[in-house]
XYZ file of C-alpha atoms in Angstrom:
696
model
C -41.415 7.065 -7.276
C -37.674 7.265 -7.461
C -34.678 4.972 -6.779
C -31.860 6.105 -4.394
C -28.503 5.255 -5.849
C -25.514 5.041 -3.388
C -22.136 5.505 -4.863
C -18.833 5.102 -2.960
C -17.217 8.446 -4.082
C -18.469 11.811 -5.361
C -16.574 11.307 -8.692
C -18.302 8.015 -9.326
C -21.607 9.490 -8.208
C -21.161 12.388 -10.935
C -20.522 9.795 -13.645
C -23.630 7.701 -12.640
C -25.797 10.822 -12.456
C -24.669 11.936 -15.898
C -25.473 8.570 -17.492
C -28.883 8.371 -15.535
C -29.855 11.870 -16.675
C -29.706 13.491 -13.201
C -29.060 17.229 -13.477
C -30.459 18.824 -10.251
C -27.227 19.165 -8.155
C -27.682 19.575 -4.550
C -25.066 19.557 -1.551
C -25.461 15.866 -0.759
C -27.023 14.448 -3.996
C -27.817 14.841 -7.618
C -31.502 14.304 -8.597
C -33.222 13.309 -11.911
C -36.630 12.218 -13.007
C -36.166 8.595 -11.951
C -33.054 8.508 -9.783
C -31.482 10.304 -6.810
C -27.758 9.672 -6.777
C -25.768 10.140 -3.496
C -22.456 9.057 -2.335
C -20.264 8.054 0.577
C -16.736 9.509 1.172
C -15.211 6.072 1.405
C -16.495 4.895 4.737
C -19.055 7.006 6.525
C -19.649 4.525 9.309
C -17.134 2.463 11.294
C -16.968 0.148 14.187
C -17.183 1.783 17.637
C -13.778 2.384 19.331
C -13.205 1.015 22.954
C -13.942 4.517 24.487
C -17.386 4.452 22.791
C -18.241 1.418 25.045
C -16.579 2.895 28.165
C -15.032 6.340 28.630
C -12.212 4.867 30.706
C -10.883 2.936 27.728
C -9.660 6.323 26.199
C -6.617 5.901 28.384
C -4.553 2.741 27.376
C -4.177 0.372 30.441
C -2.814 -3.189 30.358
C -5.261 -4.133 33.100
C -8.404 -3.274 30.954
C -7.375 -5.801 28.323
C -8.782 -7.775 26.504
C -11.577 -5.470 25.344
C -14.078 -7.755 23.803
C -17.674 -6.057 23.385
C -20.526 -8.585 23.570
C -22.095 -6.984 20.520
C -19.939 -4.824 18.102
C -21.639 -1.535 17.512
C -21.422 1.063 14.683
C -20.828 4.770 14.727
C -20.860 7.625 12.219
C -17.468 9.036 11.518
C -17.474 12.596 12.847
C -15.475 14.174 9.979
C -17.959 12.921 7.337
C -21.069 13.172 9.317
C -22.714 15.916 7.246
C -22.746 13.666 4.199
C -24.231 10.785 6.221
C -26.987 13.106 7.553
C -27.706 14.032 4.026
C -28.155 10.330 3.112
C -30.268 9.847 6.227
C -32.742 12.671 4.940
C -32.923 11.079 1.547
C -33.783 7.740 3.107
C -36.768 9.239 4.936
C -38.282 10.631 1.754
C -41.594 9.130 0.755
C -40.970 9.253 -2.979
C -38.024 7.044 -2.681
C -39.058 3.398 -3.371
C -35.798 1.475 -3.259
C -31.947 1.601 -2.783
C -29.566 0.638 -5.484
C -26.084 -0.119 -4.001
C -23.547 1.320 -6.520
C -20.481 1.240 -4.279
C -17.302 -0.709 -5.552
C -18.216 -4.188 -6.530
C -16.302 -6.020 -3.885
C -16.179 -7.001 -0.249
C -15.082 -3.473 1.022
C -17.680 -1.702 -1.181
C -20.459 -3.872 0.189
C -19.440 -3.054 3.785
C -19.499 0.662 2.935
C -23.121 0.556 1.826
C -24.445 -2.065 4.309
C -23.153 -0.007 7.394
C -24.687 3.000 6.064
C -28.057 1.187 5.481
C -27.795 -0.262 9.000
C -27.385 3.169 10.600
C -30.223 4.896 8.633
C -32.473 1.789 9.480
C -33.158 1.120 5.673
C -36.331 -1.055 5.428
C -37.343 -0.672 1.677
C -36.257 -2.945 -1.185
C -32.454 -3.130 -2.097
C -30.831 -3.906 -5.491
C -27.094 -4.167 -6.410
C -25.288 -2.687 -9.263
C -22.371 -5.003 -10.114
C -20.063 -3.740 -12.963
C -16.481 -4.244 -13.743
C -15.794 -0.868 -15.464
C -16.920 2.650 -15.155
C -17.572 3.446 -18.831
C -20.976 4.880 -19.836
C -21.781 1.679 -21.622
C -20.983 -0.563 -18.602
C -23.087 1.755 -16.377
C -26.070 1.600 -18.756
C -25.909 -2.171 -19.161
C -25.438 -2.594 -15.314
C -28.572 -0.605 -14.598
C -30.573 -2.917 -17.006
C -29.285 -5.967 -15.017
C -29.448 -5.019 -11.538
C -29.193 -7.879 -9.006
C -31.243 -8.478 -5.834
C -29.422 -7.096 -2.824
C -29.802 -10.392 -0.911
C -27.422 -12.098 -3.449
C -24.609 -10.381 -1.690
C -25.596 -11.158 1.997
C -22.698 -13.681 2.264
C -20.206 -11.207 0.858
C -21.289 -8.646 3.512
C -21.011 -11.254 6.312
C -17.477 -12.021 5.279
C -16.597 -8.320 5.086
C -18.097 -7.994 8.759
C -16.065 -10.914 10.001
C -12.900 -9.461 8.492
C -13.372 -6.020 10.037
C -14.328 -7.386 13.507
C -11.394 -9.873 13.504
C -8.974 -7.123 12.567
C -10.476 -4.933 15.423
C -10.422 -7.570 18.073
C -6.915 -8.856 17.336
C -5.136 -5.732 16.054
C -6.521 -3.403 18.656
C -6.060 -5.627 21.734
C -2.606 -6.925 20.803
C -1.276 -3.450 19.853
C -2.623 -1.924 23.011
C -1.220 -4.867 25.040
C 2.392 -4.501 23.588
C 2.270 -0.702 23.639
C 1.293 -0.491 27.358
C 3.479 -3.364 28.428
C 6.639 -2.012 26.801
C 5.783 1.726 26.811
C 6.465 2.293 23.118
C 4.103 2.309 20.067
C 4.213 -1.359 19.015
C 1.643 -2.339 16.260
C 0.536 -5.881 15.543
C -2.222 -7.444 13.529
C -3.840 -10.497 12.129
C -1.999 -10.089 8.780
C 0.793 -7.574 9.354
C 2.507 -9.622 11.960
C 2.914 -12.900 9.908
C 4.062 -10.691 6.959
C 6.700 -9.059 9.208
C 7.795 -12.641 10.424
C 8.514 -13.684 6.849
C 10.759 -10.566 6.300
C 12.507 -11.421 9.603
C 12.918 -15.092 8.655
C 14.618 -14.067 5.463
C 16.862 -11.720 7.475
C 17.854 -14.624 9.723
C 18.852 -16.664 6.735
C 21.036 -13.846 5.372
C 22.772 -13.178 8.766
C 23.478 -16.936 9.451
C 24.737 -17.394 5.844
C 28.416 -18.353 5.542
C 29.871 -17.964 1.987
C 31.715 -20.825 0.511
C 34.312 -20.735 -2.392
C 33.519 -22.697 -5.496
C 35.010 -22.915 -9.049
C 33.518 -23.387 -12.506
C 35.264 -24.400 -15.743
C 34.357 -22.869 -19.052
C 35.649 -23.577 -22.546
C 34.834 -22.885 -26.226
C 34.455 -26.220 -27.742
C 34.037 -25.834 -31.495
C 31.209 -23.310 -32.079
C 29.777 -23.967 -28.655
C 30.214 -22.075 -25.202
C 30.509 -25.156 -22.946
C 30.686 -25.702 -19.162
C 32.068 -28.575 -17.015
C 29.196 -30.595 -15.368
C 28.854 -33.721 -13.234
C 25.453 -35.144 -12.148
C 23.813 -31.809 -12.787
C 26.337 -29.860 -10.661
C 28.443 -27.239 -12.307
C 30.167 -25.997 -9.210
C 33.368 -27.634 -7.737
C 33.776 -26.802 -3.925
C 37.459 -28.131 -3.757
C 40.095 -25.834 -5.139
C 42.765 -28.489 -5.624
C 40.290 -30.751 -7.451
C 39.099 -27.905 -9.702
C 42.724 -27.090 -10.697
C 43.515 -30.726 -11.429
C 40.313 -31.016 -13.566
C 41.198 -27.762 -15.367
C 44.748 -28.988 -16.215
C 43.343 -32.334 -17.304
C 41.041 -31.014 -19.964
C 43.162 -27.949 -21.097
C 44.227 -28.088 -24.753
C 42.605 -31.457 -25.254
C 39.901 -32.546 -27.807
C 36.101 -32.788 -27.241
C 33.899 -35.627 -28.658
C 30.130 -35.077 -29.110
C 28.371 -37.737 -27.171
C 24.768 -36.615 -27.332
C 22.824 -33.898 -29.327
C 19.141 -33.353 -28.218
C 16.988 -31.024 -30.369
C 13.670 -30.000 -29.055
C 11.010 -27.685 -30.378
C 9.129 -25.953 -27.507
C 6.436 -23.425 -27.248
C 5.377 -21.068 -24.529
C 1.664 -20.133 -24.176
C 0.358 -16.577 -24.167
C 0.324 -15.186 -20.554
C -3.011 -14.654 -18.939
C -4.151 -10.990 -18.249
C -3.298 -9.447 -14.928
C -4.904 -9.773 -11.518
C -3.950 -6.993 -9.102
C -1.201 -8.927 -7.294
C 0.527 -9.991 -10.405
C 0.378 -6.351 -11.742
C 1.859 -5.072 -8.577
C 4.663 -7.502 -8.796
C 5.472 -6.656 -12.478
C 5.164 -2.988 -11.813
C 7.648 -3.270 -8.935
C 10.199 -5.279 -11.032
C 10.031 -3.090 -13.980
C 9.535 0.401 -12.624
C 10.219 0.159 -8.952
C 6.578 1.013 -8.057
C 5.588 0.158 -4.483
C 2.372 -1.944 -4.318
C 0.547 1.096 -2.769
C 1.626 3.294 -5.797
C 0.402 0.658 -8.295
C -2.979 0.528 -6.551
C -3.300 4.294 -6.595
C -2.335 4.745 -10.285
C -4.537 1.843 -11.269
C -7.573 3.346 -9.412
C -7.088 6.478 -11.414
C -7.037 4.577 -14.737
C -10.187 2.783 -13.609
C -12.171 5.615 -12.051
C -10.934 8.846 -13.560
C -9.985 7.754 -17.199
C -12.262 4.630 -17.261
C -9.600 2.866 -19.398
C -9.327 -0.431 -17.433
C -11.745 -2.670 -15.695
C -12.206 -3.242 -12.014
C -8.721 -3.184 -10.369
C -9.134 -5.231 -7.008
C -9.598 -8.599 -8.617
C -7.971 -12.011 -7.786
C -8.872 -13.709 -11.147
C -6.785 -13.809 -14.377
C -9.528 -15.199 -16.512
C -12.488 -13.690 -18.490
C -16.128 -14.944 -18.800
C -17.192 -16.612 -22.080
C -19.698 -13.840 -22.788
C -16.868 -11.344 -22.923
C -15.548 -12.836 -26.117
C -17.949 -10.666 -28.079
C -16.591 -7.402 -26.577
C -13.091 -7.980 -27.640
C -13.461 -6.043 -31.080
C -14.709 -2.906 -29.285
C -11.803 -3.054 -26.818
C -9.267 -3.271 -29.703
C -10.828 -0.471 -31.476
C -10.586 1.752 -28.333
C -6.906 1.228 -27.858
C -5.963 1.284 -31.630
C -5.137 5.041 -31.561
C -2.189 4.228 -29.202
C -1.258 0.866 -30.374
C -1.779 0.963 -34.245
C 0.997 -1.307 -35.164
C 0.094 -4.060 -32.614
C -3.620 -3.866 -33.304
C -3.601 -3.853 -37.231
C -2.445 -7.572 -37.585
C -5.045 -8.617 -35.018
C -7.912 -6.797 -36.927
C -6.811 -8.458 -40.129
C -7.430 -11.790 -38.346
C -11.000 -10.439 -37.402
C -9.858 -9.866 -33.703
C -9.736 -13.641 -32.905
C -8.449 -14.526 -29.430
C -5.904 -17.320 -30.003
C -5.449 -17.986 -26.147
C -8.892 -19.557 -25.811
C -8.142 -20.796 -22.222
C -8.586 -17.209 -20.934
C -12.386 -17.613 -21.303
C -13.278 -19.746 -18.252
C -16.428 -18.889 -16.235
C -15.310 -21.293 -13.376
C -12.150 -19.309 -12.728
C -13.842 -15.931 -12.518
C -14.781 -15.079 -8.962
C -16.392 -11.625 -8.198
C -14.478 -10.007 -11.022
C -12.620 -11.036 -14.109
C -8.974 -10.010 -15.017
C -7.829 -6.487 -15.481
C -8.128 -5.527 -19.139
C -8.694 -2.327 -21.160
C -12.360 -1.028 -21.601
C -13.967 0.171 -24.692
C -13.391 3.759 -23.673
C -11.530 5.623 -26.454
C -7.812 6.115 -25.503
C -6.171 9.585 -25.337
C -2.631 8.906 -24.325
C -1.997 12.548 -23.888
C -4.364 12.534 -20.879
C -2.270 10.194 -18.922
C 0.633 10.980 -16.504
C 3.932 9.173 -17.094
C 3.130 6.679 -14.261
C -0.343 6.102 -15.755
C 1.017 5.390 -19.182
C 3.539 2.912 -17.842
C 0.996 1.003 -15.963
C -1.549 1.143 -18.795
C 1.022 -0.175 -21.263
C 1.637 -3.213 -19.061
C -2.114 -4.028 -19.008
C -2.605 -3.389 -22.708
C 0.369 -5.443 -23.856
C -0.698 -8.356 -21.640
C -4.200 -8.114 -23.164
C -2.898 -7.964 -26.767
C -0.803 -11.114 -26.132
C -4.136 -12.983 -26.063
C -4.486 -12.257 -29.767
C -1.054 -13.435 -30.836
C 0.214 -16.969 -31.362
C 2.269 -18.958 -28.717
C 6.031 -18.167 -28.548
C 7.889 -20.989 -30.333
C 11.546 -21.802 -30.166
C 14.077 -24.630 -30.684
C 16.746 -25.741 -28.210
C 19.678 -27.990 -28.775
C 21.462 -29.602 -25.762
C 24.848 -30.919 -26.565
C 26.809 -33.280 -24.253
C 30.537 -33.531 -24.871
C 33.319 -35.696 -23.462
C 36.860 -34.336 -22.845
C 39.335 -36.819 -21.254
C 36.501 -38.569 -19.532
C 34.928 -35.381 -18.068
C 31.473 -34.130 -19.252
C 30.911 -30.594 -20.729
C 27.433 -29.366 -21.675
C 26.203 -26.598 -23.869
C 22.793 -25.197 -24.694
C 21.513 -23.026 -27.637
C 18.279 -21.463 -28.285
C 16.812 -20.240 -31.602
C 13.456 -18.538 -32.155
C 11.030 -20.020 -34.579
C 8.133 -17.665 -34.033
C 8.258 -14.713 -31.640
C 4.504 -14.850 -31.164
C 2.966 -12.887 -28.326
C 6.525 -11.644 -27.325
C 6.256 -9.295 -30.283
C 3.860 -7.218 -28.118
C 4.971 -7.941 -24.576
C 8.357 -6.516 -25.128
C 11.662 -7.502 -23.786
C 12.118 -10.942 -22.273
C 14.216 -11.658 -19.359
C 16.403 -14.101 -21.409
C 18.336 -12.925 -24.536
C 17.049 -15.053 -27.397
C 18.940 -15.721 -30.516
C 17.409 -15.929 -33.975
C 20.615 -17.417 -35.484
C 20.587 -20.996 -36.715
C 21.618 -23.620 -34.161
C 25.056 -25.442 -34.506
C 24.714 -28.498 -36.690
C 26.709 -31.049 -34.800
C 26.674 -34.820 -34.977
C 27.322 -37.563 -32.485
C 30.933 -38.737 -32.618
C 32.295 -35.416 -34.105
C 35.638 -34.274 -32.591
C 36.102 -30.668 -31.789
C 39.114 -28.530 -30.579
C 39.039 -26.740 -27.256
C 39.900 -23.132 -26.837
C 39.613 -20.196 -24.239
C 39.643 -22.428 -21.229
C 38.653 -20.531 -18.009
C 38.830 -21.645 -14.410
C 36.563 -19.105 -12.437
C 36.606 -18.737 -8.740
C 33.380 -17.498 -7.084
C 31.606 -17.238 -3.718
C 28.109 -18.587 -2.921
C 25.793 -15.694 -2.230
C 23.151 -15.255 0.574
C 19.501 -15.046 -0.357
C 18.492 -11.541 -1.286
C 16.184 -9.436 0.864
C 12.676 -9.302 -0.378
C 11.560 -6.696 -2.914
C 7.846 -5.757 -2.782
C 7.311 -8.195 -5.752
C 8.869 -11.012 -3.776
C 6.856 -10.195 -0.552
C 3.583 -10.005 -2.617
C 4.420 -13.459 -3.951
C 4.939 -14.829 -0.450
C 1.795 -13.209 0.802
C -0.236 -14.649 -2.046
C 1.272 -18.061 -1.454
C 0.249 -18.137 2.179
C -3.074 -16.353 1.559
C -2.122 -13.399 3.640
C -4.594 -10.640 3.069
C -6.427 -10.069 -0.315
C -5.195 -8.422 -3.541
C -6.969 -5.272 -2.326
C -5.362 -5.209 1.235
C -1.689 -6.334 0.650
C -0.425 -2.893 -0.394
C -1.907 -1.277 2.764
C -0.379 -4.036 4.899
C 3.207 -3.331 3.521
C 2.665 0.511 3.982
C 1.530 -0.158 7.594
C 4.728 -1.959 8.422
C 6.758 0.969 6.810
C 4.635 3.503 8.615
C 5.137 1.870 12.082
C 8.934 1.693 11.414
C 8.997 -2.180 11.578
C 10.622 -2.276 8.190
C 12.268 0.261 5.809
C 12.830 0.482 2.043
C 16.548 0.360 0.951
C 17.244 0.226 -2.822
C 13.858 -1.163 -3.594
C 14.300 -3.940 -0.912
C 12.555 -4.288 2.415
C 14.759 -4.479 5.522
C 13.641 -5.058 9.089
C 14.498 -2.213 11.438
C 15.846 -2.724 15.036
C 12.271 -2.006 16.128
C 10.763 -4.757 13.834
C 13.451 -7.282 15.075
C 12.417 -6.740 18.689
C 8.795 -6.571 17.948
C 8.783 -9.935 16.387
C 10.424 -11.434 19.489
C 7.699 -10.027 21.784
C 4.724 -11.356 19.658
C 3.094 -14.675 20.318
C 4.166 -17.487 18.091
C 0.671 -18.198 16.809
C 0.218 -14.605 15.581
C 3.524 -14.851 13.666
C 2.446 -17.912 11.782
C 1.487 -17.497 8.226
C -0.441 -20.808 8.372
C -2.848 -19.570 10.950
C -3.728 -16.322 9.157
C -3.961 -18.260 5.808
C -6.635 -20.567 7.615
C -8.603 -17.551 8.737
C -8.415 -16.157 5.169
C -9.776 -19.452 3.774
C -12.538 -19.341 6.306
C -13.466 -15.736 5.341
C -13.496 -16.776 1.606
C -15.772 -19.695 2.563
C -18.159 -17.294 4.341
C -18.179 -14.984 1.313
C -19.227 -17.993 -0.913
C -22.146 -18.774 1.526
C -20.413 -22.014 2.887
C -18.812 -20.836 6.058
C -20.171 -20.175 9.470
C -19.636 -16.470 10.452
C -20.674 -16.908 14.154
C -18.223 -19.742 14.630
C -15.374 -17.711 12.955
C -15.965 -14.806 15.253
C -16.280 -17.054 18.348
C -12.820 -18.541 17.600
C -11.389 -15.009 16.912
C -12.605 -13.892 20.429
C -11.118 -17.040 22.077
C -7.846 -16.402 20.167
C -7.821 -12.628 21.248
C -8.036 -13.599 24.955
C -5.234 -16.065 24.608
C -2.929 -13.679 22.793
C -3.421 -10.811 25.382
C -3.003 -13.152 28.368
C 0.327 -14.397 26.896
C 1.601 -10.774 26.436
C 0.556 -10.002 29.999
C 2.474 -12.852 31.436
C 5.515 -12.420 29.213
C 8.930 -11.706 30.890
C 10.628 -10.502 27.624
C 12.154 -7.029 27.671
C 12.181 -4.257 25.018
C 14.309 -1.022 24.484
C 13.263 1.674 22.147
C 15.901 1.664 19.385
C 15.457 5.422 18.696
C 16.193 6.874 22.018
C 18.314 9.936 22.110
C 20.537 11.576 24.831
C 18.301 14.733 25.105
C 15.637 14.757 27.855
C 12.050 15.908 27.694
C 11.752 19.610 29.088
C 8.358 18.620 30.690
C 8.901 15.288 32.457
C 12.523 14.603 32.248
C 12.235 11.244 30.225
C 14.569 10.657 27.287
C 13.324 11.774 23.951
C 12.924 9.472 20.812
C 13.760 10.492 17.256
C 10.997 9.705 14.915
C 10.748 9.981 11.076
C 7.499 11.913 9.978
C 6.350 13.145 6.583
C 7.769 16.553 7.411
C 11.169 15.389 8.668
C 12.545 14.197 11.919
C 10.604 14.869 15.175
C 11.672 14.319 18.796
C 8.971 12.702 20.900
C 8.870 12.102 24.667
C 9.454 8.379 25.391
C 6.720 8.551 28.182
C 3.419 8.138 26.370
C 1.498 9.825 29.042
C 3.561 12.971 28.637
C 3.128 13.475 24.894
C 5.663 16.198 24.373
C 6.966 16.523 20.912
C 9.069 19.034 18.968
C 10.430 19.273 15.455
C 14.075 18.331 15.008
C 14.473 19.391 11.352
C 12.812 22.206 9.438
C 9.545 21.274 7.802
C 9.690 19.823 4.325
C 7.613 21.199 1.544
C 6.285 19.518 -1.611
C 8.474 21.749 -3.692
C 11.464 19.878 -5.268
C 14.924 21.158 -5.618
C 15.721 22.013 -9.284
C 19.114 20.391 -8.950
C 18.801 17.199 -6.780
C 14.972 17.004 -6.986
C 14.764 16.307 -3.186
C 11.972 18.004 -1.080
C 13.044 21.566 0.104
C 12.772 22.903 3.634
C 10.258 25.663 4.358
C 11.359 28.752 6.269
C 9.627 32.129 7.432
C 11.938 35.084 6.664
C 11.520 38.855 6.691
C 10.194 38.668 3.143
C 7.817 35.824 3.924
C 7.868 32.122 3.100
C 10.913 30.719 1.230
C 12.221 27.340 0.384
C 15.669 26.029 0.782
C 17.807 23.003 -0.251
C 20.844 23.023 2.048
C 23.005 20.390 0.160
C 22.655 22.345 -3.015
C 22.498 25.796 -1.538
C 19.420 26.682 -3.502
C 16.841 29.172 -2.235
C 13.498 29.988 -3.806
C 10.937 32.485 -2.877
C 7.349 31.201 -2.455
C 5.183 32.347 -5.385
C 1.743 31.377 -6.468
C 1.951 29.012 -9.406
C -0.521 29.318 -12.208
C -2.516 26.123 -12.544
C -2.294 24.537 -16.078
C -5.207 22.842 -17.561
C -4.670 19.278 -18.635
C -5.626 18.032 -22.182
C -8.394 16.071 -20.706
C -9.844 19.101 -18.867
C -9.437 21.188 -21.969
C -11.435 18.603 -23.952
C -14.166 18.480 -21.306
C -14.417 22.291 -21.224
C -14.660 22.345 -25.089
C -17.303 19.811 -24.967
C -19.116 21.932 -22.442
C -18.922 25.333 -24.148
C -18.851 24.405 -27.779
C -22.191 24.581 -29.723
C -23.193 22.620 -32.728
C -22.348 25.467 -35.058
C -18.577 25.659 -35.791
C -16.756 28.412 -33.730
C -13.197 27.469 -34.350
C -11.049 24.591 -33.083
C -9.686 25.918 -29.825
C -10.994 26.231 -26.290
C -10.452 30.021 -26.394
C -12.751 30.280 -29.406
C -15.451 28.164 -27.672
C -15.197 30.281 -24.490
C -15.475 33.544 -26.461
C -18.564 32.279 -28.345
C -20.200 31.137 -25.016
C -19.580 34.477 -23.388
C -21.015 36.436 -26.467
C -24.104 34.225 -26.366
C -24.445 34.985 -22.563
C -24.149 38.615 -23.267
């Protein structure tokens, strides 16, 4: 009898099959003596759409809403149905005794597997593979410690509740807004309160009135000092500022107070997904989506990091014994940083990182014990991997220690303050790189109370108060985390959805609401805009996942909420005007055309949704980049065939087939495949020649 292993993707299935000794490759599975490994292609099964319940729902009509099925049904996704049928055939095999769920170890992965099980009517025993990295060792250890499938029933219930809630609210509210105002308007359980936060910040910026203020600076003895009164360093009265400046100019300063303190900063904990997305955005300008994508590649393809979609920054106590192997694995790329740690026998100094109570489904993101080959990584992969490794290495270094001196001086009855910092021990900052603040290693000024110092270089500076800045993705992720909007795994997709529906746009790495987004938020119900309401839903979903919440009650409340939201939109008297209407009319129905941004450039779309006429405004953009400005080039068909053009640079290139280069990683895999035990040389070419000779 054999076990059926269900992976989430073909690439993961191939790795599992290799480790489990399965070599018989078929179209939909890979078979071995004890295991049959098959795979999903992401989701193979999804919730039925409205038209699956009633064909009339295919046409969007306001009078049909709300659409609330008594029982939510499932359907096989048409595009991936051949793979589903392949799994269905395997499920019927009499030599299959059990199913091992090996999809991603998280809420979404559980849903992928359980919905497939439901559609194939699986009745045999179920076990769960729950691992935090894709290395061969982790896979082997995981199969030795398979968990009963029923342990994850609560996680599945939570996933179902999330999917149904997003369907009920997102689909109904989006259809209601779109049909009421005759324009594609998207709303949802999480995306709408996220948009509301961006709009709230925009209101603060627009209503902001700058104020003039002045500051007084002076060099007092060896110190750079600043005027201060009751903790305030700004003076909002110009005449008062000038009078104060004239009062202290050219006078002497007396040291009234000297406070010396030795301080320490503990080692930062390793990354969870949200914190890593924030740092990658601040340092490299990566979008949250890009960070998720690059991280997935490091996890799945290179197997260099542990499970990415985690919300914990702690490790389990039993992981302490694995630290030496992880250090050894990264030592080829981080020799200087690892050597001092190995001299201390790889001892973790930040002991607080080992805390079983603070590890949820997965521990923090750290390097695996897979040997590192930096040459295999792309530039973006190296950047992200470097962040993860340095944050991990910080655990082995001592705390950062520094000394501060706070000096208070009196000049003609006015107070001036100065602060200096000196590093005692750089500690973990040796490996984490540049700090935000410039630290000085020079000795601090040795001043005593009562000492008189001369004043030089007095400056009266005039400034304006500044409005709050628009959110970067790092800022927005922090806000979403604070209010519990979405999960670490879904936040990037929510931001991308807002960008995709043109509710917001990116400008210089900051998120700005569009005219469409500004109008949309005015049309949406107040309750749906509230981060607090969504945060409450998220807490309830988390409670269900932990086996403490009530799934039926949660969905009852969501259905009630859906009805209320739709009825409010139906009865609303608010107006909306598409912001992107052009002066040109549709050749088919005469309605005005709208200008829409697409991946291939600008497109003109008929404003009447029932008409659906569309035509390209600009030439189609290719993936080829201009050699001068590096922007995407236009695609054109000429007499000589396809060619690419960059108009601003006046560059034209003929389309030619590019030769595909083999990466170092692919070369090493090919070498491993074709090289025999006897030495045949040290190049891939030698190995291939020898393999061909043997074949002949």
